[in-house]
Amino acid sequence: LTFALLFKPMAQADPVDARQLVYNLETSLEAYQKVGVHQATWDESVTKALSAYARYRSTTNGNGAKFRAELETHLKLALAAKCTDPLVRYFYLRFCSNLSDDELVAAMSNAAAALEASEYPPVRKAYATIWAWKSLPYQRQGSSEGRTQLLKAAEYLGLALNEESMAPLEADEGCELLITSTSACTNFTWSCYEKLQPALEKHWKESNVYRLTKARAFVAHAWDARGTGYSDTVTGNGWNLMQKRLAIAAKTLEEAWQQNPHDARICEEMVGVELGQGQGRDRMELWFKRGMEIAPNDRVLCDRKLQYLRPRWYGTHQDMIAFGRECTMNTNWRGNVRLMLADAHEVISYDLKNGKDRELYFLKPEVWQDIQTAYEVFFKVEPDAYGYRHNYARYAAWCGHWKEFQEQARLFPSTNYAYFGGREKFELMLKIAEENAQGVTGPGKITDKK
């Protein structure tokens, strides 16, 4: 029997993409059976883990929690049996590891190297290399070390894109993961795209897998031509190259929209193109409206509009706050889009060059009122979004509302100390809160803000 027959898609409660399921079974479970490291003590656990992985990876409703739980359970059993298979050990690090950040960097690097030396399919090597890169500290992601890893991932993904069995959804997700990751490496997206381009043009040219990847690459290539300095530092040739490349990206995205006017990612990219082309706010609003009608929880799209409205581009701080209020109060929009009002104030603070001015900005009563309103509205409709208690607590500290900081901290299921600058800084904030919980006495330190 084929894997397609052995593993039929589940019922509607947990729908999967049938072609992506077959592809993931072929490149994980079937590959393990052909080239993996076998032993009776762990074979059954590995088989169940990889079966669950294929289903988890192929769910189409964003709700693969059941498969994720099965995956973790059987990965842990396999590792408890001292499984040495490189794919299984990589998956364990991806989905089950509780290593420290430093330990994870070394472990993921070793796992990616072990997979590279194996006979597993190139798509597995591509993902392992990308996630090894993602485990690096931010400063190292953009270094020569990080660039080497991403370029290697692009080579493996290019090989996978050449395979007839590659599922369209997998190709789309793989290209998106790689190309969006390259944003951490200045002037590097194009280098990775060049590794994908031959396979994309040969096998995927009539698809939006190709169009979206191409458009993203040309947008990044356009900003490479402009550079990161102020506008008066950009050369005439830099401006010309930027506009030519953005025009290619815009044309490609228009073609993508003609093929599939139900993909909000096209709208996200078009708002980014308009930021560089500056043809007018009406054009930005058109693509923003289209995207939000498709995906009312599209935070990326909202972030890009907020960037567009910054005074350095085409708006004002008042425009940013007005947009944030619209996001918070618009009952048609969902998820963390409703928090844009709070984050608009944070982005505004970035425009204040003096650290003291930034601290004083958060002490303004109207700033706290907006932040409090945004989070009260959000938690009313998303009461189980406990991770965002961290965000609210940190804003409360910045605004000097220590009693609210205490109340939010009590609701943490566990504390992400790194979010507050480390355990020592968080405990200092707890101490300040205990001393000052009855009033507004001053903000927490925000010198780590970008």
Short mmCIF file of C-alpha atoms in Angstrom, two decimals:
data_model
loop_
_atom_site.label_atom_id
_atom_site.label_comp_id
_atom_site.label_asym_id
_atom_site.label_seq_id
_atom_site.Cartn_x
_atom_site.Cartn_y
_atom_site.Cartn_z
CA LEU A 1 0.00 0.00 0.00
CA THR A 2 1.15 3.55 -0.69
CA PHE A 3 1.53 6.09 2.08
CA ALA A 4 -1.33 8.05 0.52
CA LEU A 5 -3.64 5.11 1.21
CA LEU A 6 -2.21 4.26 4.60
CA PHE A 7 -2.57 7.80 5.88
CA LYS A 8 -5.78 9.33 4.60
CA PRO A 9 -6.63 12.91 5.63
CA MET A 10 -8.54 13.24 8.87
CA ALA A 11 -12.15 14.40 9.15
CA GLN A 12 -13.05 18.07 8.90
CA ALA A 13 -12.24 18.73 12.56
CA ASP A 14 -8.53 18.56 11.69
CA PRO A 15 -8.31 19.00 7.90
CA VAL A 16 -4.99 18.40 6.18
CA ASP A 17 -3.71 19.19 2.73
CA ALA A 18 -3.65 15.76 1.10
CA ARG A 19 -0.69 16.41 -1.18
CA GLN A 20 1.36 18.03 1.55
CA LEU A 21 0.58 15.09 3.84
CA VAL A 22 1.85 12.58 1.28
CA TYR A 23 4.97 14.68 0.71
CA ASN A 24 5.75 14.98 4.40
CA LEU A 25 5.21 11.28 4.95
CA GLU A 26 7.57 10.52 2.06
CA THR A 27 10.28 12.87 3.31
CA SER A 28 10.05 11.91 6.97
CA LEU A 29 8.52 8.50 7.78
CA GLU A 30 9.26 6.79 4.48
CA ALA A 31 12.72 8.36 4.38
CA TYR A 32 13.39 7.08 7.90
CA GLN A 33 12.38 3.59 6.86
CA LYS A 34 14.82 3.77 3.92
CA VAL A 35 17.84 5.66 5.28
CA GLY A 36 17.29 6.12 9.01
CA VAL A 37 19.11 4.62 11.98
CA HIS A 38 16.97 1.71 13.19
CA GLN A 39 16.70 -0.21 16.41
CA ALA A 40 13.80 -2.21 17.81
CA THR A 41 13.80 -0.23 21.07
CA TRP A 42 12.81 3.01 19.34
CA ASP A 43 11.39 2.10 15.91
CA GLU A 44 7.76 2.09 17.01
CA SER A 45 8.06 5.46 18.78
CA VAL A 46 9.81 7.00 15.78
CA THR A 47 7.15 5.69 13.40
CA LYS A 48 4.38 7.24 15.50
CA ALA A 49 6.31 10.49 15.93
CA LEU A 50 6.96 10.93 12.22
CA SER A 51 3.37 10.04 11.35
CA ALA A 52 2.16 12.71 13.77
CA TYR A 53 4.69 15.20 12.38
CA ALA A 54 3.41 14.73 8.83
CA ARG A 55 -0.16 15.41 9.95
CA TYR A 56 0.85 18.35 12.13
CA ARG A 57 2.82 19.88 9.26
CA SER A 58 -0.09 19.42 6.84
CA THR A 59 -3.02 20.82 8.83
CA THR A 60 -4.84 23.59 7.00
CA ASN A 61 -6.86 25.16 9.80
CA GLY A 62 -3.94 26.23 12.00
CA ASN A 63 -5.11 23.85 14.72
CA GLY A 64 -2.79 20.87 14.83
CA ALA A 65 -2.55 20.73 18.62
CA LYS A 66 -3.54 17.06 18.81
CA PHE A 67 -0.88 16.04 16.30
CA ARG A 68 1.69 18.26 17.99
CA ALA A 69 1.01 16.57 21.32
CA GLU A 70 1.38 13.12 19.74
CA LEU A 71 4.61 14.21 18.08
CA GLU A 72 6.11 15.42 21.35
CA THR A 73 5.05 12.31 23.27
CA HIS A 74 6.64 9.88 20.84
CA LEU A 75 9.77 11.98 20.28
CA LYS A 76 10.40 11.90 24.02
CA LEU A 77 9.92 8.12 24.08
CA ALA A 78 12.34 7.72 21.18
CA LEU A 79 15.01 9.84 22.86
CA ALA A 80 14.45 8.02 26.16
CA ALA A 81 15.29 4.85 24.21
CA LYS A 82 18.54 6.63 23.17
CA CYS A 83 17.56 7.02 19.51
CA THR A 84 20.53 8.25 17.47
CA ASP A 85 18.77 8.95 14.18
CA PRO A 86 19.69 12.50 13.01
CA LEU A 87 16.20 13.43 11.81
CA VAL A 88 14.58 12.33 15.06
CA ARG A 89 17.16 14.17 17.16
CA TYR A 90 16.62 17.33 15.11
CA PHE A 91 12.84 17.09 15.55
CA TYR A 92 13.33 16.59 19.28
CA LEU A 93 15.31 19.84 19.48
CA ARG A 94 12.67 21.65 17.41
CA PHE A 95 9.66 20.51 19.37
CA CYS A 96 10.68 19.24 22.80
CA SER A 97 13.97 20.77 23.88
CA ASN A 98 14.25 22.71 27.15
CA LEU A 99 17.92 23.61 26.63
CA SER A 100 19.23 27.05 27.43
CA ASP A 101 19.73 29.43 24.49
CA ASP A 102 23.48 28.80 24.40
CA GLU A 103 23.06 25.04 24.61
CA LEU A 104 20.45 25.07 21.88
CA VAL A 105 22.75 26.91 19.46
CA ALA A 106 25.38 24.16 19.68
CA ALA A 107 22.84 21.34 19.65
CA MET A 108 20.95 22.66 16.59
CA SER A 109 24.20 23.24 14.72
CA ASN A 110 25.27 19.65 15.42
CA ALA A 111 21.85 18.31 14.42
CA ALA A 112 21.90 20.20 11.13
CA ALA A 113 25.42 18.94 10.41
CA ALA A 114 24.39 15.35 11.15
CA LEU A 115 21.39 15.63 8.82
CA GLU A 116 23.59 17.16 6.13
CA ALA A 117 25.89 14.14 6.33
CA SER A 118 22.93 11.75 6.06
CA GLU A 119 20.92 10.53 3.07
CA TYR A 120 17.72 12.22 4.21
CA PRO A 121 15.90 14.33 1.58
CA PRO A 122 17.14 17.88 0.89
CA VAL A 123 13.98 19.49 2.27
CA ARG A 124 14.81 18.10 5.73
CA LYS A 125 18.35 19.46 5.45
CA ALA A 126 16.98 22.85 4.36
CA TYR A 127 14.65 23.18 7.34
CA ALA A 128 17.24 21.93 9.83
CA THR A 129 19.74 24.50 8.57
CA ILE A 130 17.19 27.33 8.74
CA TRP A 131 16.24 26.43 12.31
CA ALA A 132 19.89 26.12 13.29
CA TRP A 133 20.24 29.68 12.00
CA LYS A 134 17.14 30.79 13.91
CA SER A 135 18.65 29.47 17.15
CA LEU A 136 21.62 31.84 16.81
CA PRO A 137 21.68 35.07 18.84
CA TYR A 138 20.47 37.99 16.73
CA GLN A 139 23.98 39.45 16.39
CA ARG A 140 25.25 36.19 14.90
CA GLN A 141 22.33 35.72 12.51
CA GLY A 142 23.59 38.52 10.29
CA SER A 143 27.24 37.51 10.55
CA SER A 144 29.21 35.52 7.98
CA GLU A 145 28.35 32.41 10.00
CA GLY A 146 24.63 33.11 9.72
CA ARG A 147 24.84 33.98 6.04
CA THR A 148 26.67 30.75 5.32
CA GLN A 149 23.90 28.77 7.00
CA LEU A 150 21.10 30.51 5.10
CA LEU A 151 22.91 30.13 1.77
CA LYS A 152 23.32 26.43 2.47
CA ALA A 153 19.60 26.21 3.32
CA ALA A 154 18.77 27.92 0.03
CA GLU A 155 20.85 25.36 -1.87
CA TYR A 156 19.00 22.47 -0.22
CA LEU A 157 15.62 24.10 -0.75
CA GLY A 158 16.49 24.63 -4.41
CA LEU A 159 17.14 20.89 -4.71
CA ALA A 160 13.80 20.12 -3.06
CA LEU A 161 11.98 22.51 -5.42
CA ASN A 162 13.36 20.52 -8.34
CA GLU A 163 11.69 17.32 -7.13
CA GLU A 164 8.44 16.32 -8.82
CA SER A 165 6.98 15.15 -5.51
CA MET A 166 7.30 18.59 -3.86
CA ALA A 167 3.86 19.68 -2.65
CA PRO A 168 2.82 23.23 -3.66
CA LEU A 169 1.91 24.20 -0.10
CA GLU A 170 5.25 22.90 1.18
CA ALA A 171 7.11 24.81 -1.55
CA ASP A 172 5.22 27.96 -0.63
CA GLU A 173 5.90 27.63 3.09
CA GLY A 174 9.54 26.69 2.61
CA CYS A 175 10.26 29.65 0.33
CA GLU A 176 8.45 32.03 2.66
CA LEU A 177 10.36 30.80 5.71
CA LEU A 178 13.71 31.18 3.97
CA ILE A 179 13.15 34.54 2.27
CA THR A 180 11.59 36.21 5.31
CA SER A 181 14.46 34.92 7.46
CA THR A 182 17.01 36.68 5.24
CA SER A 183 15.71 40.08 6.38
CA ALA A 184 18.09 39.78 9.34
CA CYS A 185 21.04 39.78 6.92
CA THR A 186 21.61 43.11 5.17
CA ASN A 187 22.00 42.85 1.38
CA PHE A 188 21.56 39.07 1.42
CA THR A 189 18.03 38.16 0.34
CA TRP A 190 18.98 38.33 -3.32
CA SER A 191 21.88 35.90 -2.86
CA CYS A 192 19.51 33.29 -1.42
CA TYR A 193 16.90 33.97 -4.09
CA GLU A 194 19.47 33.29 -6.80
CA LYS A 195 19.89 29.78 -5.36
CA LEU A 196 16.13 29.18 -5.67
CA GLN A 197 15.54 30.97 -8.95
CA PRO A 198 16.53 28.19 -11.40
CA ALA A 199 14.20 25.65 -9.82
CA LEU A 200 11.41 28.19 -9.39
CA GLU A 201 11.57 29.28 -13.01
CA LYS A 202 11.80 25.71 -14.29
CA HIS A 203 9.06 24.08 -12.22
CA TRP A 204 6.98 26.81 -10.53
CA LYS A 205 6.88 29.77 -12.92
CA GLU A 206 3.10 29.70 -13.40
CA SER A 207 2.44 29.57 -9.65
CA ASN A 208 2.29 32.11 -6.87
CA VAL A 209 5.05 30.19 -5.12
CA TYR A 210 7.33 31.71 -7.74
CA ARG A 211 5.62 35.11 -7.88
CA LEU A 212 5.61 35.76 -4.14
CA THR A 213 9.19 34.61 -3.72
CA LYS A 214 10.32 36.71 -6.67
CA ALA A 215 8.44 39.79 -5.47
CA ARG A 216 9.87 39.55 -1.95
CA ALA A 217 13.37 39.17 -3.38
CA PHE A 218 12.98 42.19 -5.66
CA VAL A 219 11.63 44.34 -2.81
CA ALA A 220 14.66 43.46 -0.69
CA HIS A 221 16.94 44.01 -3.70
CA ALA A 222 15.36 47.44 -4.20
CA TRP A 223 16.16 48.50 -0.64
CA ASP A 224 19.67 47.12 -1.09
CA ALA A 225 20.10 49.62 -3.94
CA ARG A 226 18.81 52.50 -1.84
CA GLY A 227 20.87 51.71 1.23
CA THR A 228 19.98 52.42 4.85
CA GLY A 229 21.00 56.08 5.08
CA TYR A 230 18.86 59.21 4.96
CA SER A 231 17.34 60.09 1.59
CA ASP A 232 19.93 62.78 0.89
CA THR A 233 22.68 60.14 1.04
CA VAL A 234 21.15 57.98 -1.72
CA THR A 235 22.84 58.28 -5.12
CA GLY A 236 20.93 58.88 -8.33
CA ASN A 237 21.82 55.41 -9.51
CA GLY A 238 20.60 54.01 -6.19
CA TRP A 239 17.21 55.67 -6.61
CA ASN A 240 16.90 54.46 -10.21
CA LEU A 241 17.74 50.87 -9.33
CA MET A 242 15.36 50.94 -6.39
CA GLN A 243 12.44 52.12 -8.51
CA LYS A 244 13.15 49.64 -11.32
CA ARG A 245 13.23 46.75 -8.88
CA LEU A 246 10.10 47.89 -7.05
CA ALA A 247 8.30 48.15 -10.40
CA ILE A 248 9.16 44.50 -11.11
CA ALA A 249 7.92 43.53 -7.64
CA ALA A 250 4.67 45.47 -8.10
CA LYS A 251 3.99 43.89 -11.53
CA THR A 252 4.71 40.43 -10.13
CA LEU A 253 2.37 40.98 -7.18
CA GLU A 254 -0.40 42.26 -9.46
CA GLU A 255 -0.05 39.03 -11.45
CA ALA A 256 -0.18 37.04 -8.22
CA TRP A 257 -3.36 38.86 -7.21
CA GLN A 258 -4.96 38.06 -10.56
CA GLN A 259 -4.27 34.38 -9.94
CA ASN A 260 -5.38 34.36 -6.30
CA PRO A 261 -7.22 37.39 -4.89
CA HIS A 262 -7.64 35.57 -1.57
CA ASP A 263 -4.05 35.67 -0.32
CA ALA A 264 -3.49 38.48 2.18
CA ARG A 265 0.27 38.10 1.90
CA ILE A 266 0.09 39.74 -1.52
CA CYS A 267 -1.51 42.76 0.15
CA GLU A 268 1.22 42.82 2.82
CA GLU A 269 3.89 42.96 0.13
CA MET A 270 2.05 45.61 -1.89
CA VAL A 271 1.87 47.91 1.14
CA GLY A 272 5.62 47.45 1.45
CA VAL A 273 6.08 48.24 -2.25
CA GLU A 274 3.98 51.40 -1.89
CA LEU A 275 6.20 52.49 1.00
CA GLY A 276 9.11 52.59 -1.44
CA GLN A 277 7.23 53.90 -4.49
CA GLY A 278 5.20 56.56 -2.69
CA GLN A 279 2.42 56.77 -5.26
CA GLY A 280 -0.13 57.84 -2.66
CA ARG A 281 -1.92 56.87 0.51
CA ASP A 282 -5.06 55.84 -1.37
CA ARG A 283 -3.08 53.04 -3.00
CA MET A 284 -1.81 51.83 0.37
CA GLU A 285 -5.32 51.96 1.83
CA LEU A 286 -6.69 49.94 -1.09
CA TRP A 287 -4.30 47.06 -0.47
CA PHE A 288 -4.70 47.34 3.29
CA LYS A 289 -8.49 47.08 2.98
CA ARG A 290 -8.23 44.10 0.66
CA GLY A 291 -5.91 42.30 3.03
CA MET A 292 -7.96 42.91 6.16
CA GLU A 293 -11.11 41.69 4.44
CA ILE A 294 -9.32 38.41 3.75
CA ALA A 295 -7.49 38.10 7.08
CA PRO A 296 -8.96 40.28 9.87
CA ASN A 297 -6.14 39.18 12.19
CA ASP A 298 -3.27 40.11 9.84
CA ARG A 299 -0.81 41.74 12.21
CA VAL A 300 1.95 41.92 9.58
CA LEU A 301 -0.30 44.01 7.35
CA CYS A 302 -1.16 46.33 10.26
CA ASP A 303 2.50 46.71 11.20
CA ARG A 304 3.29 47.72 7.64
CA LYS A 305 0.55 50.31 7.59
CA LEU A 306 1.78 51.69 10.91
CA GLN A 307 5.28 51.99 9.43
CA TYR A 308 3.80 53.78 6.39
CA LEU A 309 2.14 56.31 8.72
CA ARG A 310 5.35 57.26 10.55
CA PRO A 311 6.42 60.90 10.05
CA ARG A 312 9.60 59.74 8.31
CA TRP A 313 7.37 58.37 5.55
CA TYR A 314 3.86 59.59 4.76
CA GLY A 315 2.03 60.29 8.01
CA THR A 316 2.17 61.79 11.48
CA HIS A 317 2.16 60.57 15.05
CA GLN A 318 -1.49 61.59 15.19
CA ASP A 319 -2.20 59.36 12.18
CA MET A 320 -0.48 56.45 13.93
CA ILE A 321 -2.52 56.88 17.10
CA ALA A 322 -5.76 57.21 15.13
CA PHE A 323 -4.96 54.00 13.28
CA GLY A 324 -4.13 52.26 16.56
CA ARG A 325 -7.48 53.30 18.00
CA GLU A 326 -9.24 52.00 14.91
CA CYS A 327 -7.51 48.63 15.36
CA THR A 328 -8.49 48.42 19.02
CA MET A 329 -12.12 49.39 18.54
CA ASN A 330 -12.92 47.72 15.20
CA THR A 331 -14.89 44.64 16.21
CA ASN A 332 -14.38 43.08 12.77
CA TRP A 333 -10.64 42.78 13.40
CA ARG A 334 -9.19 40.06 15.59
CA GLY A 335 -6.24 38.75 17.53
CA ASN A 336 -3.30 40.94 18.43
CA VAL A 337 -4.37 43.45 15.78
CA ARG A 338 -6.48 44.85 18.64
CA LEU A 339 -3.23 45.80 20.43
CA MET A 340 -1.97 48.13 17.71
CA LEU A 341 -2.88 51.19 19.77
CA ALA A 342 -0.42 50.25 22.49
CA ASP A 343 2.26 49.38 19.99
CA ALA A 344 1.69 52.61 18.06
CA HIS A 345 2.83 54.47 21.17
CA GLU A 346 5.91 52.27 21.40
CA VAL A 347 6.82 52.97 17.77
CA ILE A 348 6.29 56.70 18.36
CA SER A 349 8.75 56.49 21.24
CA TYR A 350 11.38 55.22 18.79
CA ASP A 351 11.30 58.65 17.13
CA LEU A 352 12.40 60.30 20.39
CA LYS A 353 16.18 60.25 20.27
CA ASN A 354 16.80 61.13 23.91
CA GLY A 355 16.37 58.27 26.36
CA LYS A 356 14.95 60.55 29.04
CA ASP A 357 12.35 61.89 26.61
CA ARG A 358 11.31 58.34 25.84
CA GLU A 359 10.86 57.55 29.52
CA LEU A 360 8.82 60.72 30.04
CA TYR A 361 6.67 59.90 27.01
CA PHE A 362 5.35 56.77 28.71
CA LEU A 363 4.48 58.76 31.83
CA LYS A 364 1.92 60.82 29.95
CA PRO A 365 -1.55 59.93 31.31
CA GLU A 366 -3.07 59.72 27.84
CA VAL A 367 -0.44 57.19 26.76
CA TRP A 368 -1.27 54.89 29.67
CA GLN A 369 -4.98 55.37 29.06
CA ASP A 370 -4.58 54.19 25.46
CA ILE A 371 -2.43 51.21 26.44
CA GLN A 372 -4.81 50.18 29.21
CA THR A 373 -7.80 50.46 26.88
CA ALA A 374 -6.11 48.34 24.21
CA TYR A 375 -5.30 45.53 26.62
CA GLU A 376 -8.65 45.58 28.37
CA VAL A 377 -10.40 45.26 25.00
CA PHE A 378 -7.99 42.53 23.90
CA PHE A 379 -8.30 40.39 27.03
CA LYS A 380 -12.06 40.69 26.97
CA VAL A 381 -12.13 38.84 23.65
CA GLU A 382 -8.91 36.80 24.14
CA PRO A 383 -8.96 35.84 27.85
CA ASP A 384 -6.65 32.85 27.34
CA ALA A 385 -3.87 34.79 25.58
CA TYR A 386 -1.66 34.58 28.66
CA GLY A 387 1.54 35.29 26.74
CA TYR A 388 0.40 38.88 26.21
CA ARG A 389 0.28 39.42 29.97
CA HIS A 390 4.04 39.87 29.62
CA ASN A 391 3.51 42.70 27.13
CA TYR A 392 0.95 44.42 29.32
CA ALA A 393 3.15 44.08 32.40
CA ARG A 394 6.13 45.63 30.65
CA TYR A 395 4.06 48.54 29.39
CA ALA A 396 2.72 49.04 32.93
CA ALA A 397 6.30 49.21 34.23
CA TRP A 398 7.31 51.71 31.54
CA CYS A 399 4.27 53.83 32.43
CA GLY A 400 4.98 53.59 36.17
CA HIS A 401 1.76 51.73 36.97
CA TRP A 402 3.34 49.22 39.31
CA LYS A 403 0.14 47.87 40.78
CA GLU A 404 -0.98 46.81 37.30
CA PHE A 405 2.48 45.32 36.72
CA GLN A 406 2.04 43.18 39.84
CA GLU A 407 -1.44 42.05 38.83
CA GLN A 408 -0.30 41.00 35.37
CA ALA A 409 2.82 39.24 36.70
CA ARG A 410 0.62 37.12 38.97
CA LEU A 411 -1.19 35.85 35.87
CA PHE A 412 1.95 34.55 34.12
CA PRO A 413 1.79 30.74 33.79
CA SER A 414 5.58 31.00 33.64
CA THR A 415 7.88 33.98 33.25
CA ASN A 416 9.81 34.73 30.07
CA TYR A 417 12.65 36.55 31.82
CA ALA A 418 14.40 37.43 28.55
CA TYR A 419 11.42 39.60 27.60
CA PHE A 420 12.20 41.84 30.56
CA GLY A 421 15.95 41.87 30.00
CA GLY A 422 16.81 38.85 32.13
CA ARG A 423 15.79 37.36 35.47
CA GLU A 424 17.75 39.91 37.50
CA LYS A 425 15.99 42.85 35.83
CA PHE A 426 12.59 41.23 36.23
CA GLU A 427 13.15 40.61 39.93
CA LEU A 428 14.27 44.23 40.33
CA MET A 429 11.01 45.31 38.70
CA LEU A 430 9.09 43.12 41.15
CA LYS A 431 10.90 44.82 44.01
CA ILE A 432 10.13 48.29 42.66
CA ALA A 433 6.51 47.27 42.18
CA GLU A 434 6.27 46.07 45.78
CA GLU A 435 7.61 49.40 47.04
CA ASN A 436 5.49 51.57 44.77
CA ALA A 437 2.34 49.64 43.93
CA GLN A 438 0.07 52.30 45.37
CA GLY A 439 0.89 55.01 42.86
CA VAL A 440 2.66 56.16 39.73
CA THR A 441 6.26 56.82 40.70
CA GLY A 442 8.27 56.45 37.54
CA PRO A 443 8.89 54.13 34.61
CA GLY A 444 10.92 50.98 34.40
CA LYS A 445 14.17 51.25 32.48
CA ILE A 446 13.61 51.18 28.73
CA THR A 447 17.19 51.68 27.60
CA ASP A 448 17.09 48.28 25.87
CA LYS A 449 14.41 49.50 23.46
CA LYS A 450 15.36 49.88 19.82
#
